[in-house]
XYZ file of C-alpha atoms in Angstrom:
645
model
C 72.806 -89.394 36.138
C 75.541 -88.607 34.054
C 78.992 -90.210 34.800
C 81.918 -88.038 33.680
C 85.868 -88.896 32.927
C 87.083 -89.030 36.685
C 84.296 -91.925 37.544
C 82.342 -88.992 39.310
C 78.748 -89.082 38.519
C 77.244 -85.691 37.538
C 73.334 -85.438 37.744
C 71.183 -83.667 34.845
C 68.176 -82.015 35.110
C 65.780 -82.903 31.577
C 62.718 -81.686 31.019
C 60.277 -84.154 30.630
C 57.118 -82.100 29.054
C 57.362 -79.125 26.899
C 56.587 -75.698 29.404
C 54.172 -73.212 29.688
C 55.193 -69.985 30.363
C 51.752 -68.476 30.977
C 50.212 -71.228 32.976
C 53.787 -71.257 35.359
C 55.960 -68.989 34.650
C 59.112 -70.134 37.485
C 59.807 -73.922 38.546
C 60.834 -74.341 41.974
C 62.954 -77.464 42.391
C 64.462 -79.475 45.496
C 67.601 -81.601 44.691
C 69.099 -83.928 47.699
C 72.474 -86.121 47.164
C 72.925 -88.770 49.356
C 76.415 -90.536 49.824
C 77.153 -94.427 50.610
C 78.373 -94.446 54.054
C 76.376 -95.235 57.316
C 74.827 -93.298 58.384
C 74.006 -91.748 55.279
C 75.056 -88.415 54.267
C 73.236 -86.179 52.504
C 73.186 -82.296 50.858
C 70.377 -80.299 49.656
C 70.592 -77.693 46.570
C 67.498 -75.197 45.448
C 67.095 -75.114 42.066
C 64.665 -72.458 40.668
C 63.676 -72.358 36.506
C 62.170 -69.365 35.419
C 60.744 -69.899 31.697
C 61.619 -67.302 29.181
C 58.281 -66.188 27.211
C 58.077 -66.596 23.512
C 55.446 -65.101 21.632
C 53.128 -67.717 20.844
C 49.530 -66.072 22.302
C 47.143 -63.445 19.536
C 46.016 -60.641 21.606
C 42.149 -61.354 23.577
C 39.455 -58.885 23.602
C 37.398 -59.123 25.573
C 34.473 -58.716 23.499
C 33.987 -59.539 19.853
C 31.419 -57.448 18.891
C 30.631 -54.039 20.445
C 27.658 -52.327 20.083
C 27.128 -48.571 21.021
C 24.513 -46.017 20.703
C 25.401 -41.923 19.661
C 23.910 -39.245 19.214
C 24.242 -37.211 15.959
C 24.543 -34.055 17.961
C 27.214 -35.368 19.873
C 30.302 -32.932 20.059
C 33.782 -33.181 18.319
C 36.103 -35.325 21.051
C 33.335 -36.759 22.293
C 34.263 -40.361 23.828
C 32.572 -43.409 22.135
C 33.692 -45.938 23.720
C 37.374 -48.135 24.558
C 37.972 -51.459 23.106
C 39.899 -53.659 25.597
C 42.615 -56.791 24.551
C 45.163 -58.635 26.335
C 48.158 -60.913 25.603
C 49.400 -63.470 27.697
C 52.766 -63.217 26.411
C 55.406 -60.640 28.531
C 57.160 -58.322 28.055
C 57.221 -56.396 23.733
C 55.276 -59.909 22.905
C 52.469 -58.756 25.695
C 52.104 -55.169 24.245
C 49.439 -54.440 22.269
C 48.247 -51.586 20.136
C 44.476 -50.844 18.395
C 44.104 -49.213 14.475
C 40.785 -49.426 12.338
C 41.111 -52.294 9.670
C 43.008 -51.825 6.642
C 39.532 -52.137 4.957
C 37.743 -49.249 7.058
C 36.023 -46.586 4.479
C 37.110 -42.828 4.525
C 33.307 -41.842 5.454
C 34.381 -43.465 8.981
C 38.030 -42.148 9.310
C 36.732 -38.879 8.981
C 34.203 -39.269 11.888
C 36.232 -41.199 14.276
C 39.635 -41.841 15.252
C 41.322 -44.598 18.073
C 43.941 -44.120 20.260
C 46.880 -46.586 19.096
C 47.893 -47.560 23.051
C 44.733 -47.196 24.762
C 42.352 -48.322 22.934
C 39.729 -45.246 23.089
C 37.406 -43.892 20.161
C 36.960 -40.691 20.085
C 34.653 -38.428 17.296
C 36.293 -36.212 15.559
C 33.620 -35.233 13.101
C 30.061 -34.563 12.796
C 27.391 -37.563 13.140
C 24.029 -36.965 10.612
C 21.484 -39.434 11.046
C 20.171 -37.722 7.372
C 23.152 -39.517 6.506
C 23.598 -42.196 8.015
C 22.241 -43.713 10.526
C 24.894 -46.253 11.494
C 28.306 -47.512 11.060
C 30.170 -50.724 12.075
C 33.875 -50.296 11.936
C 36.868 -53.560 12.293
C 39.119 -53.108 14.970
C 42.539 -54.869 15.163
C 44.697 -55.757 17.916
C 48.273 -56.619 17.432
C 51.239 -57.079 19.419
C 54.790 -56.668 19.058
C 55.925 -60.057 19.536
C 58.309 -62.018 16.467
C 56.409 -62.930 14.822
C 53.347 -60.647 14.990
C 50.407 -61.924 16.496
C 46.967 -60.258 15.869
C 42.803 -60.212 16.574
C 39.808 -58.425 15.084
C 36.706 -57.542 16.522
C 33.949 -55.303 15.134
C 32.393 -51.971 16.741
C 28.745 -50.995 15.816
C 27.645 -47.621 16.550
C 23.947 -46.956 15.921
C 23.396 -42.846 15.788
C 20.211 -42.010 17.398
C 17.977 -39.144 15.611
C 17.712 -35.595 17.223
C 15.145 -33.093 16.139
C 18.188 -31.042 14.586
C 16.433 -29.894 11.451
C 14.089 -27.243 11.108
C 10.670 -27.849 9.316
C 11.105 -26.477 5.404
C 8.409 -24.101 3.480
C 8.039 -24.579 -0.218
C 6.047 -22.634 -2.403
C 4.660 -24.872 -5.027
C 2.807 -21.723 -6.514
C 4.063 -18.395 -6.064
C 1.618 -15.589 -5.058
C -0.090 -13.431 -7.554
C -1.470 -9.566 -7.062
C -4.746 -9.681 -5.427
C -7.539 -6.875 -6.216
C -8.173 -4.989 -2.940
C -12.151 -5.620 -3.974
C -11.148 -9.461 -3.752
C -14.165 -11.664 -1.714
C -12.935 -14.017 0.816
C -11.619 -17.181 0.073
C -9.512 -16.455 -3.059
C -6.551 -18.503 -3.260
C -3.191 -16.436 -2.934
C -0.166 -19.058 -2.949
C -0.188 -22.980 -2.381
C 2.273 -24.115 0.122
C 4.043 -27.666 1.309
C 5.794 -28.586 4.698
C 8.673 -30.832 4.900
C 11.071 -31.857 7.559
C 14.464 -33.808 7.307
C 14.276 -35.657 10.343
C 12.486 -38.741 11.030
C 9.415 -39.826 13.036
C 7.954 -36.686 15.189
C 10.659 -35.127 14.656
C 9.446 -35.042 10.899
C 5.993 -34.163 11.587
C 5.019 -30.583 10.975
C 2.187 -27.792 11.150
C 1.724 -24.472 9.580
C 0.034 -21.290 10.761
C -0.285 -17.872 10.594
C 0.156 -14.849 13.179
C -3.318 -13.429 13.922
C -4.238 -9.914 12.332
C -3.844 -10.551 8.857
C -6.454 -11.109 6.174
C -4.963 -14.496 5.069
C -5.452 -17.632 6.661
C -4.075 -21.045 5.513
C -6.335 -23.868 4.048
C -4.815 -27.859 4.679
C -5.440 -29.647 1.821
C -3.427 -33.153 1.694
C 0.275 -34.404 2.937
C 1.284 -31.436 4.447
C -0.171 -28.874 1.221
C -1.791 -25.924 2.292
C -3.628 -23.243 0.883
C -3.040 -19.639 1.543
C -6.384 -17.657 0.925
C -7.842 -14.405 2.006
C -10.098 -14.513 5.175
C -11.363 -10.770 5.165
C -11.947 -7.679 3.224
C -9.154 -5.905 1.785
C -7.733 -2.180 1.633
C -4.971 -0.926 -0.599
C -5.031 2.200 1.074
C -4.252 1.386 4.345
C -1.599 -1.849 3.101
C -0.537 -1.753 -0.386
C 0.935 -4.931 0.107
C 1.056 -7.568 2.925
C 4.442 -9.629 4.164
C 2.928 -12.390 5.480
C 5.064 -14.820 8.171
C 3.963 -18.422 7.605
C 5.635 -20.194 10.806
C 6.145 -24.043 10.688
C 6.763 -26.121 13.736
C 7.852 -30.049 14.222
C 6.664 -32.671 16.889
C 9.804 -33.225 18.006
C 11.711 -32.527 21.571
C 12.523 -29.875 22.062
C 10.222 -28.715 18.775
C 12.100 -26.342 16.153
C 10.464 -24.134 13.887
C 11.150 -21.820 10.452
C 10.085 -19.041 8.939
C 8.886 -18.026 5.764
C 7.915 -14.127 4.607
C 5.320 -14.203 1.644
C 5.386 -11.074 0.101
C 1.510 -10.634 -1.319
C 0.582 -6.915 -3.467
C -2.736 -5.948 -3.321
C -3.677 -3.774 -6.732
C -5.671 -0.869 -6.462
C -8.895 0.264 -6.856
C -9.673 3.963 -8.008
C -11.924 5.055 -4.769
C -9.769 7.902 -3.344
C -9.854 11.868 -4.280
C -6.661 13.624 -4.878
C -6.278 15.028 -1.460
C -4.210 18.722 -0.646
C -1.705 18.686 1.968
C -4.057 21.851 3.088
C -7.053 23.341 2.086
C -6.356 26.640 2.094
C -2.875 28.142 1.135
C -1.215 31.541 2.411
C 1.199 33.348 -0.613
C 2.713 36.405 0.650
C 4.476 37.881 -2.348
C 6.409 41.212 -2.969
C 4.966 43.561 -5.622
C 6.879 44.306 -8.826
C 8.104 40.845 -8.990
C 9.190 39.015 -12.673
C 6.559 38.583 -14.758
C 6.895 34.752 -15.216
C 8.390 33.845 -11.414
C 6.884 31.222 -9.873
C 4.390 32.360 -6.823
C 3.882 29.000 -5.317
C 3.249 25.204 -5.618
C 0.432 23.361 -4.078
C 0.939 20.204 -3.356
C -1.719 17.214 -3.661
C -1.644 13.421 -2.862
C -3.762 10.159 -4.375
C -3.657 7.173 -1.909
C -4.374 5.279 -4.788
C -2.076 4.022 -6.943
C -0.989 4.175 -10.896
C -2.761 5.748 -13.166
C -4.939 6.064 -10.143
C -2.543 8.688 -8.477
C -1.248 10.716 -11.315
C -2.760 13.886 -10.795
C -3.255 16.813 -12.967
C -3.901 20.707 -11.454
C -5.620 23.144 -13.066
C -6.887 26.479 -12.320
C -11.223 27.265 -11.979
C -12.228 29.877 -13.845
C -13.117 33.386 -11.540
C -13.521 36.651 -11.858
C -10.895 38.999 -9.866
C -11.870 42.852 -10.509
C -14.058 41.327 -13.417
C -11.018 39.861 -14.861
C -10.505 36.301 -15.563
C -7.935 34.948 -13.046
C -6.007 33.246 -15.413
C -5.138 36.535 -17.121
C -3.142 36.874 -13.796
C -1.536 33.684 -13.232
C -1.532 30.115 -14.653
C -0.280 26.419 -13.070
C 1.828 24.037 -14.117
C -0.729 20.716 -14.721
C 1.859 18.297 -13.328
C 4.171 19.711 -10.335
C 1.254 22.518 -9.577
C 3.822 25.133 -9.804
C 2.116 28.570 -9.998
C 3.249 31.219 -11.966
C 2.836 35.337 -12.486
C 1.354 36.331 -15.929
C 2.649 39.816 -15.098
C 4.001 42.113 -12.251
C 1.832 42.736 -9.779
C 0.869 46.617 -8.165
C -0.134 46.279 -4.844
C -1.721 49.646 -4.995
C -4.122 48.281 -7.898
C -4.478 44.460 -6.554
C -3.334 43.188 -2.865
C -5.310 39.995 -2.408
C -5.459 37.587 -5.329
C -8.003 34.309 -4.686
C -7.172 31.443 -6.449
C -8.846 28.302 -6.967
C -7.101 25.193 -7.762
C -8.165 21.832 -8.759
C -6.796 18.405 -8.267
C -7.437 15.680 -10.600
C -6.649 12.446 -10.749
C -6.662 9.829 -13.859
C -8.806 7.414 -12.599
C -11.561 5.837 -14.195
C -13.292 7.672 -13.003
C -11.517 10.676 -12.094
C -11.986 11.909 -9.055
C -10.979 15.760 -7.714
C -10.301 18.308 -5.504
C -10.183 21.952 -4.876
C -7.983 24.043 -2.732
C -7.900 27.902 -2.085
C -4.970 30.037 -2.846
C -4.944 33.288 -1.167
C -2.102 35.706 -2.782
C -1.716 38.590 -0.096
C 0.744 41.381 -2.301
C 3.128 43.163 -0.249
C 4.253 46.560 -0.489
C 7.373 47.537 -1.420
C 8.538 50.693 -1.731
C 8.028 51.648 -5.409
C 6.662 55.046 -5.049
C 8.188 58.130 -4.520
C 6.491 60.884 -2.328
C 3.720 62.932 -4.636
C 3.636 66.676 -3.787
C 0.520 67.706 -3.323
C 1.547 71.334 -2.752
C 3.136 73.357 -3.623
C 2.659 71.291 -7.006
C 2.663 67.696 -7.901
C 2.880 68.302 -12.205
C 6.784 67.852 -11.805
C 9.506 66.836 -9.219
C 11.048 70.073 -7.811
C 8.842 72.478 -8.577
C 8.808 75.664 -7.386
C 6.578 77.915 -5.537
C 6.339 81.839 -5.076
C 5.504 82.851 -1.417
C 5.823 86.419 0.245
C 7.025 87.432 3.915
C 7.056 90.781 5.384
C 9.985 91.740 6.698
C 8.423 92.071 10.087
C 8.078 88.355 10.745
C 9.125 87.042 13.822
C 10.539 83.960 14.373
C 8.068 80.930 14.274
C 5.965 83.017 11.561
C 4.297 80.537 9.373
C 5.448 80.802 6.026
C 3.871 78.307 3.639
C 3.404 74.334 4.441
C 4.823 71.870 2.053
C 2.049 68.563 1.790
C 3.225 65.141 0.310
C 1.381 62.079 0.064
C 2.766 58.260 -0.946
C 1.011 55.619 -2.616
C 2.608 53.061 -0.688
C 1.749 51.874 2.884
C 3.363 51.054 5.943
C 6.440 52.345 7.023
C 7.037 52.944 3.216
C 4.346 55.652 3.513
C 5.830 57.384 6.452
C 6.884 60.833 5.187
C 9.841 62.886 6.716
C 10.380 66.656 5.225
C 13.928 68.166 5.354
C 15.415 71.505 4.208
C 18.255 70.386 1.843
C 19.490 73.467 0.168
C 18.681 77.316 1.338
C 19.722 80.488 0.475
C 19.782 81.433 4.125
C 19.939 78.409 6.511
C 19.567 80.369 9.839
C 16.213 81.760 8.452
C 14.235 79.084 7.810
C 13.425 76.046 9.145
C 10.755 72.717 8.331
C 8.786 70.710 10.572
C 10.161 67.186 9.765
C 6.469 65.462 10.284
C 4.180 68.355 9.093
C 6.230 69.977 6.128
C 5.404 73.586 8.034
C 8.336 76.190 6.577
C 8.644 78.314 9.861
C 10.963 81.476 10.370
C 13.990 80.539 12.883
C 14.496 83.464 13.602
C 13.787 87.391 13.012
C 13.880 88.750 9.277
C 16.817 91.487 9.298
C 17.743 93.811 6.963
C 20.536 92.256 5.799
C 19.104 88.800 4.437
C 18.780 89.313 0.699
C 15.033 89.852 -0.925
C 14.418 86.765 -2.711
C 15.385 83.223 -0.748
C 15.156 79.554 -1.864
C 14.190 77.372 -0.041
C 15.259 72.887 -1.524
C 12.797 70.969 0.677
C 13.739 67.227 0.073
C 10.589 64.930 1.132
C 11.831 61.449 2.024
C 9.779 57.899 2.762
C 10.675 55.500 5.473
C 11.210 52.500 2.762
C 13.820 50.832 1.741
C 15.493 51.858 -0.336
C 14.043 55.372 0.571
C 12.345 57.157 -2.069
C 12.415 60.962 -1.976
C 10.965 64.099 -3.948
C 11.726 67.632 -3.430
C 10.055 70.729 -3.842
C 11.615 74.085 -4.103
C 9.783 77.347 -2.214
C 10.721 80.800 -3.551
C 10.180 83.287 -0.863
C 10.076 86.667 -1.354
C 10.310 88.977 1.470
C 8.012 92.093 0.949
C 9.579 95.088 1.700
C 11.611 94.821 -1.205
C 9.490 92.748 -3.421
C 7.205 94.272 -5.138
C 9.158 96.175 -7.831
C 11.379 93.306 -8.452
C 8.264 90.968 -9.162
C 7.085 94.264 -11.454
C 10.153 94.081 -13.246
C 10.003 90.302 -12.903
C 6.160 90.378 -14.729
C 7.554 92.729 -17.429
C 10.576 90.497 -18.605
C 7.525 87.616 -18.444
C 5.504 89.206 -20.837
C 8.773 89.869 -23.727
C 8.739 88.036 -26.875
C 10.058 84.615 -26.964
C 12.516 86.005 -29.019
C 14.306 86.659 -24.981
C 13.725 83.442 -24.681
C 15.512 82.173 -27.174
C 18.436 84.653 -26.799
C 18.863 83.589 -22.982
C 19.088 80.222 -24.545
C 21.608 81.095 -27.155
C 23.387 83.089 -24.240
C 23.560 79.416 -22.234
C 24.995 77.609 -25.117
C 27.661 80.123 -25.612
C 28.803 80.089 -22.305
C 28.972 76.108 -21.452
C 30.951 75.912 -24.944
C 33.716 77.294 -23.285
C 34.026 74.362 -21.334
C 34.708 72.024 -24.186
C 34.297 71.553 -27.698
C 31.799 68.690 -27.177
C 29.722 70.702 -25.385
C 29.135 72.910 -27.755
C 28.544 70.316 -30.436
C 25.734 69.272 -27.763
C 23.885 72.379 -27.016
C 23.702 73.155 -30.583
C 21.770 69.582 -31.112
C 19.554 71.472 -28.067
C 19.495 74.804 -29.724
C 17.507 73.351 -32.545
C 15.169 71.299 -30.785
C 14.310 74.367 -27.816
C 13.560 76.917 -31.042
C 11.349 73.944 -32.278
C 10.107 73.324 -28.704
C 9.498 77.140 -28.060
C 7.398 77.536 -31.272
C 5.051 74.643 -30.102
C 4.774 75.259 -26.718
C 6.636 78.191 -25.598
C 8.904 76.361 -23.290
C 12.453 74.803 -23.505
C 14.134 73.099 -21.251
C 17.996 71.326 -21.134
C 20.123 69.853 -19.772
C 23.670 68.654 -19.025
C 26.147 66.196 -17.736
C 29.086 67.475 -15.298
C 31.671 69.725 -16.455
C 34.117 66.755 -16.812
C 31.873 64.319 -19.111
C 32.953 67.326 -21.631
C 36.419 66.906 -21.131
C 36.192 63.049 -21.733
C 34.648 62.689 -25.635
C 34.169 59.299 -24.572
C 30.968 59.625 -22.040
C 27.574 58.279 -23.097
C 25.059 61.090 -23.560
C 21.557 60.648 -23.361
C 19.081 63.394 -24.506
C 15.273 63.446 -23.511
C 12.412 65.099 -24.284
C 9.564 65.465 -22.081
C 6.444 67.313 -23.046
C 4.038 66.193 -20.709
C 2.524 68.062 -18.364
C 3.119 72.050 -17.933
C 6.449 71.993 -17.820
C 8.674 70.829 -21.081
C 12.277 70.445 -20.627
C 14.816 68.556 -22.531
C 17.240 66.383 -20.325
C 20.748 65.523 -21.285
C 22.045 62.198 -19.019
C 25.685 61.397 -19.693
C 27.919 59.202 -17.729
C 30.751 56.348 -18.180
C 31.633 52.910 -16.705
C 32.906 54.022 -13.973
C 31.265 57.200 -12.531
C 26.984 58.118 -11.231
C 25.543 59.101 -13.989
C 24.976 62.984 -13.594
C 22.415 65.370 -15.263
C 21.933 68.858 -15.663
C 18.183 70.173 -16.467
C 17.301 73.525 -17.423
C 12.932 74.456 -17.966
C 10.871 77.675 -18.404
C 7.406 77.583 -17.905
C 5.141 78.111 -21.189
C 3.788 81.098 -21.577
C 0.258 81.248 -20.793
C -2.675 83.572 -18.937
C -2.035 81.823 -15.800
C 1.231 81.768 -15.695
C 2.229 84.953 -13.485
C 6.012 84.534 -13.662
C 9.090 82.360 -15.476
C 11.848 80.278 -13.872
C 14.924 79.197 -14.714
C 15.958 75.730 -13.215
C 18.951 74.158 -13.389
C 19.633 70.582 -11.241
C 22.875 70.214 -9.742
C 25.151 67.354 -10.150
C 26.832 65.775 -7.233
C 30.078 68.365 -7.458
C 28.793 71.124 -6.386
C 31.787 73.229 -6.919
C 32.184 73.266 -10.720
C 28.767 73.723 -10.910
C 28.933 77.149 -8.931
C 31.829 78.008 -11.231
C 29.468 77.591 -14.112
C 26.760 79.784 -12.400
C 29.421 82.460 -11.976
C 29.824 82.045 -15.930
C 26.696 82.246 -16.746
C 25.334 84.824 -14.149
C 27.578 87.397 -15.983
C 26.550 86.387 -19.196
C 23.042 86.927 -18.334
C 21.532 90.383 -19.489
C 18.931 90.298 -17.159
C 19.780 90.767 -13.230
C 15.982 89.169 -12.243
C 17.232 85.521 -13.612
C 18.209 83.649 -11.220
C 19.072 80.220 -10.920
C 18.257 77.527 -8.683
C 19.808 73.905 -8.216
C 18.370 70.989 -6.628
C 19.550 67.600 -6.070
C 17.424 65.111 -8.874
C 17.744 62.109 -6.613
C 18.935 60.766 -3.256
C 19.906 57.634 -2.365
C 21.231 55.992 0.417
């Protein structure tokens, strides 16, 4: 008791023994004064202490030493574990928060990380038992107390192997070529097995998918041998890819692959083969001497100098010619080629016989049959057989009486063609006449038949232009002109005709002269160009009692700048000299003028000339000349040299 100033006595409440907080937190006291009187008085007061907490407890865990087992394939976030501690203080000294020691490595900060409040370890990287196969990590508690207050305890996680790496192939030798004619059991490769992992998980096999001609050979600590197990063929696998597959022991089991690429070199025991043995060439006639018919084809399964293969044409006879006079091959693409054009009407199947060789040692070959079928083209022109075939238009003398009816049978007009087919196919056609409505041909037989009655009006002497055309393409044509004489009338003209026949060539040459002098009053170039002529028909009439020219169109003398061409023919029994001019830009047109020589059988003379394509200065120049002419019996004829379409 305390006794104050006034006398009063004041009671004091001391504390005896230093307090707990966290054994009794709150004191619950009962205080009773009594007074001095009789009966005695007393009053009762509750008096409660509540201890205030300093921070004077480290944070508990309530383990020291934890000890956890993980997997290596355990995912990222994956909870480890939580580490638990407790202060008995209150309030900021009671709270307590977790961290890795100051002294943790960066190998374990970057595989795990720990919640600050909770206490919780999570992973946040990748576990490898290759690695590492454990780690043990500090862990420190602290709270927030003044002063701090903090515990350690240490975490152990042991990661537990998983088969997560596949067995390994290593070649310790690489593989060499192997001869296909190799006998079993020749070594090809040498080959070791490893795996990363541990226990069965590192135990491994080898083996081989079935069907192959390898097999693999244990020798010692996971070495193998890769040798051949059967009889090899480069021509049916040039090379082999073999898949070695290795497999661990451990659960589940993973495997690998390896490919083995193994060349097998060859052997020269294959032919040159043809991609057929027997080859169809259809080729056109008249083709480039030099072009290239066809090219055969052969192949060598084998391989090198094993395959290279060489062609060459076998000797044979083809109408008792060598074939190689006809064609000849190219030894290394077996390109064949024409020596010369070839005539289908002389030669339309050509057998060849080609060889294949290869370069083996030794070579082997091959033959192969070319069979060159020539086609037609149309190259020839109809031949007139009659009237005459000695020269394209010529002319033939028939008679008619005057009494013919129509459908009387005059002559028939026979043409033959060297080609065949449709190029053969002959069509006859009256081109020119003196009389149209008189006369008409048979397009299939050539037969010149009257259309109608002969009157007396229709002049004495007709001319008939028959034009005989093939079926080709282009279409080749001849013509053939038919002098008719109708018979009433006829005689004394062909008396008169006989007697100018049988004048001096002397006529013959004036006529001539007569020509030149009127086609020089066309131009002065033509005159300059018959004169040339002149001299060569006097020299042609002394030799062989004919002459024959010829000219361009009346305009290629009013242009000095024309090309002129002058021939002379002197085969056969008709000579003529032919005069071809043209330019740049126009057909070439030609005039041709003959006479038959002079001879026993010759009966008769004509005077031909051909017409160019305008017909109508050419009928002014036959006015000209008719009335230069001193003999009325000349006459004059003009056919068409050419057609084309």
């Amino acid at each position: 008791m305390k006794e104050v100033e006034d006398g009063k006595t004041v009671p004091e409440l001391v504390l005896e023994k230093p307090l707990d907080r966290e054994k009794k937190a709150v004191h619950q006291l009962l205080l009773t004064a009594l007074d001095g009187g009789n009966p005695v008085m007393s009053g009762i007061s509750q008096i409660t202490v509540s201890v205030l907490d300093v921070n004077d407890n480290f944070p508990a865990f309530d383990k020291n030493i934890y000890k956890i087992m993980l997997r290596e394939n355990s995912a990222k976030d994956t909870f480890v574990t939580q580490i638990a501690a407790t202060d008995a203080d209150e309030g900021s000294n009671a709270e307590v928060e977790f961290s890795f020691s100051s002294r943790t490595p960066d190998s374990v900060l970057s595989v795990f990380e720990i919640n600050s409040l909770t206490g919780e370890i999570y992973l946040k990287g990748n576990l490898d038992y290759e690695k590492s196969t454990f780690y043990k990590i500090e862990i420190t508690a602290t709270d927030k107390g003044v002063p701090r207050m903090e515990s350690h305890c240490r975490l152990q996680i042991d990661v537990v192997d998983v088969n997560d790496n596949n067995p390994e192939i290593v070649l310790t030798s690489e593989p060499q070529p192997v001869r296909e004619d190799s006998p079993s059991g020749t070594v090809v490769a040498l080959i070791n097995a490893r795996d990363a992992d541990s226990g069965n998980n590192s135990k491994v096999t080898l083996r081989l998918h079935r069907g192959s001609p390898f097999i693999l050979k244990p020798s010692f600590s996971n070495n193998y041998a890769l040798v051949t197990s059967g009889v090899l063929d480069r021509e049916k696998f040039s090379g082999y890819n073999i898949e070695i597959i290795a497999t661990d022991s451990g659960s589940p089991p993973l495997s690998s692959k390896k490919i083995i690429s193994v060349s097998i070199t060859d052997v020269n025991d294959n032919p040159p083969i043809f991609t057929q043995p027997s080859y169809n060439v259809y080729l056109k006639e008249n083709g480039v001497p030099g072009s290239i018919l066809y090219s055969v084809s052969a192949s060598d399964v084998d391989f090198g100098e094993n395959a290279k293969i060489s062609y060459s044409i076998l000797d044979s006879k083809v109408q008792d010619v060598s074939v190689s006079s006809y064609v000849y091959i190219n030894s290394d693409n077996g390109s064949i080629y024409s020596m010369h054009s070839f005539d289908y009407e002389k030669l339309k199947v050509l057998q060849i016989q080609v060889q294949a060789k290869d370069q083996g040692s030794p070579s082997l070959s091959s033959n192969a049959t070319v069979h060159v079928f020539i086609l037609d083209q149309n190259d020839n022109a109809p031949a007139v057989i009659y009237p005459s075939s000695a020269a394209p238009g010529s002319l033939s003398h028939q008679r008619m009486p005057r009494s013919a009816k129509a459908g009387h049978l005059v002559t028939k007009v026979t043409a033959v063609d060297a080609d065949s087919g449709h190029n053969a196919w002959i069509s006859y056609k009256l081109a020119e006449a003196t009389d149209a409505s008189l006369f008409a041909v048979n397009m299939y037989t050539g037969e010149v038949r009257t259309k109608r009655a002969v009157s007396e009006q229709d002049d004495s002497s007709q001319r008939l232009l028959i034009e005989i055309k093939d079926d080709g393409e282009p279409v080749q044509s001849a013509t053939a002109t038919v002098s008719i004489l109708l018979e009433d009338g006829l005689h004394e003209p062909i008396l008169d005709l006989r007697h100018k026949l049988h004048e001096p060539s002397k006529k013959t040459g004036r006529i001539t002269l007569y020509l030149i002098l009127s086609l020089a009053s066309v131009s002065v170039l033509s005159l300059l160009t018959f004169l040339i002529l002149a001299v060569k028909c006097v020299r042609n009439s002394r030799s062989s009692g004919s002459c024959c020219m010829g000219r361009t169109d009346c305009d290629d003398y009013k242009n000095p700048n024309r090309n002129l061409q002058i021939q002379l023919n002197t085969d056969g029994p008709i000579k003529y000299v032919e005069v071809l001019g043209g330019d740049m830009l126009s057909q070439s047109q030609s005039f041709r003028s003959c006479m038959s020589p002079m001879s026993p059988m010759s009966e008769y003379s004509d005077f031909t000339m051909i017409k160019p394509s305008s017909t109508t200065d050419f009928n002014e120049v036959i006015s000209v000349l008719d009335a230069s002419l001193p003999d009325s019996t000349w006459t004059f004829e003009s056919q068409q040299v050419s057609t084309k379409r």
